[in-house]
mmCIF file with all atom_site columns, C-alpha atoms in Angstrom:
data_model
loop_
_atom_site.group_PDB
_atom_site.id
_atom_site.type_symbol
_atom_site.label_atom_id
_atom_site.label_alt_id
_atom_site.label_comp_id
_atom_site.label_asym_id
_atom_site.label_entity_id
_atom_site.label_seq_id
_atom_site.pdbx_PDB_ins_code
_atom_site.Cartn_x
_atom_site.Cartn_y
_atom_site.Cartn_z
_atom_site.occupancy
_atom_site.B_iso_or_equiv
_atom_site.pdbx_formal_charge
_atom_site.auth_seq_id
_atom_site.auth_comp_id
_atom_site.auth_asym_id
_atom_site.auth_atom_id
_atom_site.pdbx_PDB_model_num
ATOM 1   C CA . MET A 1 1   ? 24.400 193.744 128.620 1.00 90.00 ? 1   MET A CA 1
ATOM 2   C CA . HIS A 1 2   ? 24.825 191.293 131.447 1.00 95.00 ? 2   HIS A CA 1
ATOM 3   C CA . HIS A 1 3   ? 24.188 187.606 132.179 1.00 97.00 ? 3   HIS A CA 1
ATOM 4   C CA . HIS A 1 4   ? 22.236 185.892 134.932 1.00 97.00 ? 4   HIS A CA 1
ATOM 5   C CA . GLY A 1 5   ? 23.311 182.458 136.111 1.00 98.00 ? 5   GLY A CA 1
ATOM 6   C CA . TYR A 1 6   ? 20.893 179.657 136.860 1.00 98.00 ? 6   TYR A CA 1
ATOM 7   C CA . MET A 1 7   ? 21.446 176.062 137.862 1.00 98.00 ? 7   MET A CA 1
ATOM 8   C CA . TRP A 1 8   ? 19.267 173.026 138.375 1.00 98.00 ? 8   TRP A CA 1
ATOM 9   C CA . LEU A 1 9   ? 20.310 169.625 139.712 1.00 98.00 ? 9   LEU A CA 1
ATOM 10  C CA . GLY A 1 10  ? 17.764 166.901 140.289 1.00 97.00 ? 10  GLY A CA 1
ATOM 11  C CA . SER A 1 11  ? 16.102 163.763 139.085 1.00 97.00 ? 11  SER A CA 1
ATOM 12  C CA . GLY A 1 12  ? 15.915 163.677 135.320 1.00 95.00 ? 12  GLY A CA 1
ATOM 13  C CA . LEU A 1 13  ? 12.472 162.159 135.702 1.00 94.00 ? 13  LEU A CA 1
ATOM 14  C CA . HIS A 1 14  ? 11.154 165.636 136.569 1.00 94.00 ? 14  HIS A CA 1
ATOM 15  C CA . LEU A 1 15  ? 12.129 166.898 133.131 1.00 94.00 ? 15  LEU A CA 1
ATOM 16  C CA . VAL A 1 16  ? 9.589  164.726 131.337 1.00 91.00 ? 16  VAL A CA 1
ATOM 17  C CA . ARG A 1 17  ? 6.804  166.651 133.069 1.00 86.00 ? 17  ARG A CA 1
ATOM 18  C CA . ASP A 1 18  ? 7.123  169.516 130.645 1.00 92.00 ? 18  ASP A CA 1
ATOM 19  C CA . GLY A 1 19  ? 3.838  171.237 131.527 1.00 95.00 ? 19  GLY A CA 1
ATOM 20  C CA . VAL A 1 20  ? 5.341  173.184 134.438 1.00 96.00 ? 20  VAL A CA 1
ATOM 21  C CA . ARG A 1 21  ? 8.341  173.978 132.249 1.00 97.00 ? 21  ARG A CA 1
ATOM 22  C CA . ARG A 1 22  ? 6.152  176.020 129.881 1.00 97.00 ? 22  ARG A CA 1
ATOM 23  C CA . ALA A 1 23  ? 5.741  179.736 130.603 1.00 96.00 ? 23  ALA A CA 1
ATOM 24  C CA . GLY A 1 24  ? 1.941  179.609 130.231 1.00 95.00 ? 24  GLY A CA 1
ATOM 25  C CA . HIS A 1 25  ? 1.470  176.955 132.919 1.00 97.00 ? 25  HIS A CA 1
ATOM 26  C CA . PRO A 1 26  ? 0.021  178.305 136.203 1.00 97.00 ? 26  PRO A CA 1
ATOM 27  C CA . ASP A 1 27  ? 2.765  176.626 138.249 1.00 95.00 ? 27  ASP A CA 1
ATOM 28  C CA . PHE A 1 28  ? 5.577  177.821 135.975 1.00 96.00 ? 28  PHE A CA 1
ATOM 29  C CA . PRO A 1 29  ? 6.741  180.769 138.123 1.00 93.00 ? 29  PRO A CA 1
ATOM 30  C CA . SER A 1 30  ? 7.109  178.653 141.269 1.00 92.00 ? 30  SER A CA 1
ATOM 31  C CA . SER A 1 31  ? 8.547  175.604 139.527 1.00 94.00 ? 31  SER A CA 1
ATOM 32  C CA . PRO A 1 32  ? 12.302 175.146 140.048 1.00 92.00 ? 32  PRO A CA 1
ATOM 33  C CA . TYR A 1 33  ? 12.622 173.103 136.849 1.00 96.00 ? 33  TYR A CA 1
ATOM 34  C CA . PRO A 1 34  ? 14.431 174.488 133.803 1.00 97.00 ? 34  PRO A CA 1
ATOM 35  C CA . PRO A 1 35  ? 12.066 176.132 131.339 1.00 98.00 ? 35  PRO A CA 1
ATOM 36  C CA . LEU A 1 36  ? 11.809 174.759 127.824 1.00 97.00 ? 36  LEU A CA 1
ATOM 37  C CA . GLU A 1 37  ? 12.924 178.085 126.334 1.00 97.00 ? 37  GLU A CA 1
ATOM 38  C CA . LEU A 1 38  ? 16.115 179.609 127.722 1.00 98.00 ? 38  LEU A CA 1
ATOM 39  C CA . ALA A 1 39  ? 14.794 183.184 127.783 1.00 98.00 ? 39  ALA A CA 1
ATOM 40  C CA . HIS A 1 40  ? 11.952 182.043 130.034 1.00 97.00 ? 40  HIS A CA 1
ATOM 41  C CA . TRP A 1 41  ? 14.418 181.887 132.927 1.00 97.00 ? 41  TRP A CA 1
ATOM 42  C CA . LEU A 1 42  ? 13.970 185.679 132.967 1.00 97.00 ? 42  LEU A CA 1
ATOM 43  C CA . LEU A 1 43  ? 10.303 185.134 133.902 1.00 96.00 ? 43  LEU A CA 1
ATOM 44  C CA . LYS A 1 44  ? 11.226 183.146 136.999 1.00 95.00 ? 44  LYS A CA 1
ATOM 45  C CA . PRO A 1 45  ? 11.527 184.743 140.450 1.00 94.00 ? 45  PRO A CA 1
ATOM 46  C CA . PRO A 1 46  ? 14.772 186.636 141.159 1.00 94.00 ? 46  PRO A CA 1
ATOM 47  C CA . SER A 1 47  ? 15.473 184.169 143.975 1.00 94.00 ? 47  SER A CA 1
ATOM 48  C CA . LEU A 1 48  ? 16.495 181.583 141.348 1.00 95.00 ? 48  LEU A CA 1
ATOM 49  C CA . VAL A 1 49  ? 19.262 183.832 139.987 1.00 96.00 ? 49  VAL A CA 1
ATOM 50  C CA . ARG A 1 50  ? 22.579 182.416 141.239 1.00 96.00 ? 50  ARG A CA 1
ATOM 51  C CA . GLY A 1 51  ? 24.594 185.416 140.119 1.00 96.00 ? 51  GLY A CA 1
ATOM 52  C CA . THR A 1 52  ? 24.687 188.357 137.748 1.00 96.00 ? 52  THR A CA 1
ATOM 53  C CA . TRP A 1 53  ? 27.734 189.431 135.771 1.00 96.00 ? 53  TRP A CA 1
ATOM 54  C CA . THR A 1 54  ? 28.501 192.349 133.479 1.00 95.00 ? 54  THR A CA 1
ATOM 55  C CA . ASP A 1 55  ? 31.825 190.724 132.565 1.00 96.00 ? 55  ASP A CA 1
ATOM 56  C CA . PRO A 1 56  ? 31.215 187.768 130.217 1.00 95.00 ? 56  PRO A CA 1
ATOM 57  C CA . LYS A 1 57  ? 34.485 186.121 131.268 1.00 95.00 ? 57  LYS A CA 1
ATOM 58  C CA . GLU A 1 58  ? 33.386 186.107 134.911 1.00 96.00 ? 58  GLU A CA 1
ATOM 59  C CA . ALA A 1 59  ? 30.019 184.679 133.885 1.00 97.00 ? 59  ALA A CA 1
ATOM 60  C CA . ALA A 1 60  ? 31.708 181.899 131.916 1.00 96.00 ? 60  ALA A CA 1
ATOM 61  C CA . THR A 1 61  ? 34.009 181.169 134.854 1.00 97.00 ? 61  THR A CA 1
ATOM 62  C CA . TRP A 1 62  ? 30.977 180.721 137.105 1.00 98.00 ? 62  TRP A CA 1
ATOM 63  C CA . TRP A 1 63  ? 29.384 178.432 134.491 1.00 98.00 ? 63  TRP A CA 1
ATOM 64  C CA . ALA A 1 64  ? 32.483 176.252 134.413 1.00 97.00 ? 64  ALA A CA 1
ATOM 65  C CA . GLU A 1 65  ? 32.738 176.182 138.210 1.00 98.00 ? 65  GLU A CA 1
ATOM 66  C CA . GLN A 1 66  ? 29.231 174.735 138.418 1.00 98.00 ? 66  GLN A CA 1
ATOM 67  C CA . ALA A 1 67  ? 29.915 171.939 135.929 1.00 98.00 ? 67  ALA A CA 1
ATOM 68  C CA . ARG A 1 68  ? 33.448 170.837 136.844 1.00 97.00 ? 68  ARG A CA 1
ATOM 69  C CA . PRO A 1 69  ? 32.669 169.438 140.333 1.00 98.00 ? 69  PRO A CA 1
ATOM 70  C CA . HIS A 1 70  ? 30.225 166.977 138.737 1.00 98.00 ? 70  HIS A CA 1
ATOM 71  C CA . VAL A 1 71  ? 32.475 165.716 135.941 1.00 97.00 ? 71  VAL A CA 1
ATOM 72  C CA . GLU A 1 72  ? 33.162 162.351 137.607 1.00 97.00 ? 72  GLU A CA 1
ATOM 73  C CA . ALA A 1 73  ? 29.409 161.742 137.838 1.00 98.00 ? 73  ALA A CA 1
ATOM 74  C CA . PHE A 1 74  ? 28.780 162.492 134.143 1.00 98.00 ? 74  PHE A CA 1
ATOM 75  C CA . ALA A 1 75  ? 26.944 159.494 132.744 1.00 97.00 ? 75  ALA A CA 1
ATOM 76  C CA . TYR A 1 76  ? 28.761 159.610 129.415 1.00 97.00 ? 76  TYR A CA 1
ATOM 77  C CA . ASP A 1 77  ? 32.508 159.556 128.791 1.00 96.00 ? 77  ASP A CA 1
ATOM 78  C CA . HIS A 1 78  ? 32.052 161.895 125.840 1.00 96.00 ? 78  HIS A CA 1
ATOM 79  C CA . ASP A 1 79  ? 30.699 164.626 128.127 1.00 97.00 ? 79  ASP A CA 1
ATOM 80  C CA . ARG A 1 80  ? 33.796 164.337 130.323 1.00 96.00 ? 80  ARG A CA 1
ATOM 81  C CA . ASP A 1 81  ? 36.063 164.380 127.288 1.00 96.00 ? 81  ASP A CA 1
ATOM 82  C CA . VAL A 1 82  ? 34.635 167.589 125.795 1.00 97.00 ? 82  VAL A CA 1
ATOM 83  C CA . LEU A 1 83  ? 33.878 169.601 128.943 1.00 96.00 ? 83  LEU A CA 1
ATOM 84  C CA . GLU A 1 84  ? 36.825 171.957 128.538 1.00 95.00 ? 84  GLU A CA 1
ATOM 85  C CA . ASP A 1 85  ? 35.869 172.559 124.892 1.00 96.00 ? 85  ASP A CA 1
ATOM 86  C CA . ARG A 1 86  ? 32.372 173.441 126.086 1.00 96.00 ? 86  ARG A CA 1
ATOM 87  C CA . VAL A 1 87  ? 33.835 175.795 128.701 1.00 95.00 ? 87  VAL A CA 1
ATOM 88  C CA . ARG A 1 88  ? 35.739 177.647 125.975 1.00 95.00 ? 88  ARG A CA 1
ATOM 89  C CA . GLY A 1 89  ? 32.583 177.748 123.865 1.00 96.00 ? 89  GLY A CA 1
ATOM 90  C CA . ALA A 1 90  ? 30.632 179.136 126.805 1.00 96.00 ? 90  ALA A CA 1
ATOM 91  C CA . ALA A 1 91  ? 33.133 181.962 127.174 1.00 94.00 ? 91  ALA A CA 1
ATOM 92  C CA . ASP A 1 92  ? 32.915 182.784 123.457 1.00 96.00 ? 92  ASP A CA 1
ATOM 93  C CA . SER A 1 93  ? 29.110 182.718 123.508 1.00 97.00 ? 93  SER A CA 1
ATOM 94  C CA . ALA A 1 94  ? 28.857 184.903 126.597 1.00 96.00 ? 94  ALA A CA 1
ATOM 95  C CA . LEU A 1 95  ? 31.299 187.379 125.059 1.00 96.00 ? 95  LEU A CA 1
ATOM 96  C CA . GLY A 1 96  ? 28.986 187.558 122.050 1.00 95.00 ? 96  GLY A CA 1
ATOM 97  C CA . GLY A 1 97  ? 25.970 188.335 124.252 1.00 95.00 ? 97  GLY A CA 1
ATOM 98  C CA . GLU A 1 98  ? 24.434 184.914 123.734 1.00 97.00 ? 98  GLU A CA 1
ATOM 99  C CA . ASP A 1 99  ? 22.761 182.548 126.170 1.00 98.00 ? 99  ASP A CA 1
ATOM 100 C CA . VAL A 1 100 ? 24.799 179.563 127.308 1.00 98.00 ? 100 VAL A CA 1
ATOM 101 C CA . ALA A 1 101 ? 23.187 176.256 128.241 1.00 98.00 ? 101 ALA A CA 1
ATOM 102 C CA . GLY A 1 102 ? 24.917 173.194 129.531 1.00 98.00 ? 102 GLY A CA 1
ATOM 103 C CA . GLY A 1 103 ? 23.071 170.029 130.415 1.00 97.00 ? 103 GLY A CA 1
ATOM 104 C CA . TRP A 1 104 ? 24.506 166.719 131.534 1.00 98.00 ? 104 TRP A CA 1
ATOM 105 C CA . TRP A 1 105 ? 23.060 163.404 132.590 1.00 98.00 ? 105 TRP A CA 1
ATOM 106 C CA . LEU A 1 106 ? 24.708 162.229 135.780 1.00 98.00 ? 106 LEU A CA 1
ATOM 107 C CA . SER A 1 107 ? 24.820 158.854 137.462 1.00 97.00 ? 107 SER A CA 1
ATOM 108 C CA . GLY A 1 108 ? 21.635 157.827 139.211 1.00 96.00 ? 108 GLY A CA 1
ATOM 109 C CA . GLN A 1 109 ? 19.358 159.340 136.552 1.00 96.00 ? 109 GLN A CA 1
ATOM 110 C CA . ARG A 1 110 ? 20.187 162.830 137.770 1.00 98.00 ? 110 ARG A CA 1
ATOM 111 C CA . TYR A 1 111 ? 20.453 165.841 135.517 1.00 98.00 ? 111 TYR A CA 1
ATOM 112 C CA . LEU A 1 112 ? 22.594 168.958 135.893 1.00 98.00 ? 112 LEU A CA 1
ATOM 113 C CA . GLY A 1 113 ? 21.675 172.094 133.993 1.00 98.00 ? 113 GLY A CA 1
ATOM 114 C CA . VAL A 1 114 ? 23.796 175.254 134.118 1.00 98.00 ? 114 VAL A CA 1
ATOM 115 C CA . TYR A 1 115 ? 22.642 178.355 132.282 1.00 98.00 ? 115 TYR A CA 1
ATOM 116 C CA . LEU A 1 116 ? 23.809 181.871 131.520 1.00 98.00 ? 116 LEU A CA 1
ATOM 117 C CA . ILE A 1 117 ? 20.980 184.022 130.235 1.00 98.00 ? 117 ILE A CA 1
ATOM 118 C CA . ALA A 1 118 ? 21.776 187.307 128.496 1.00 96.00 ? 118 ALA A CA 1
ATOM 119 C CA . CYS A 1 119 ? 19.746 190.260 129.670 1.00 94.00 ? 119 CYS A CA 1
ATOM 120 C CA . SER A 1 120 ? 19.031 193.942 129.042 1.00 88.00 ? 120 SER A CA 1
ATOM 121 C CA . PRO A 1 121 ? 17.831 193.202 126.522 1.00 90.00 ? 121 PRO A CA 1
ATOM 122 C CA . HIS A 1 122 ? 17.580 189.536 125.649 1.00 93.00 ? 122 HIS A CA 1
ATOM 123 C CA . ARG A 1 123 ? 18.216 189.250 121.918 1.00 93.00 ? 123 ARG A CA 1
ATOM 124 C CA . PHE A 1 124 ? 15.123 187.116 121.192 1.00 95.00 ? 124 PHE A CA 1
ATOM 125 C CA . ARG A 1 125 ? 12.838 188.378 123.973 1.00 96.00 ? 125 ARG A CA 1
ATOM 126 C CA . PRO A 1 126 ? 13.688 192.089 124.329 1.00 95.00 ? 126 PRO A CA 1
ATOM 127 C CA . ASP A 1 127 ? 10.364 192.732 126.071 1.00 95.00 ? 127 ASP A CA 1
ATOM 128 C CA . TYR A 1 128 ? 11.266 190.500 129.053 1.00 95.00 ? 128 TYR A CA 1
ATOM 129 C CA . ARG A 1 129 ? 12.157 192.512 132.133 1.00 92.00 ? 129 ARG A CA 1
ATOM 130 C CA . CYS A 1 130 ? 15.367 191.984 134.000 1.00 93.00 ? 130 CYS A CA 1
ATOM 131 C CA . PRO A 1 131 ? 14.689 189.886 137.139 1.00 91.00 ? 131 PRO A CA 1
ATOM 132 C CA . ALA A 1 132 ? 17.761 191.068 139.036 1.00 81.00 ? 132 ALA A CA 1
ATOM 133 C CA . PRO A 1 133 ? 19.625 194.118 137.697 1.00 80.00 ? 133 PRO A CA 1
ATOM 134 C CA . PRO A 1 134 ? 23.378 194.126 138.350 1.00 78.00 ? 134 PRO A CA 1
ATOM 135 C CA . ALA A 1 135 ? 24.543 196.075 141.380 1.00 69.00 ? 135 ALA A CA 1
#
């Protein structure tokens, strides 16, 4: 078991165009936008993988390191207040072989999504191939 890390930061307005976020859409593979189903990240090109970890603690550390620099831009105080709780939850989920998804609205109608996707096999999509096996 290992996790792949993915991240997307951009205008939240792109997220309402959910057609390209669906795996059956012809532009899905080349679209940088987060898929609607977490496991569908595994269908994206390996170039979108930001890292691969066999150690769940290292994966969760990466997840936290992607979110923390943006905390001052979080659009909602509540998201700032509970970030460290979510970091601990991410570590627990990764340790259990689960996917981890974090999404935050930022100032300026931007959206940050940080994802850890379990692989080899994915618990809900065991038939999905690994896009970037660990070294």
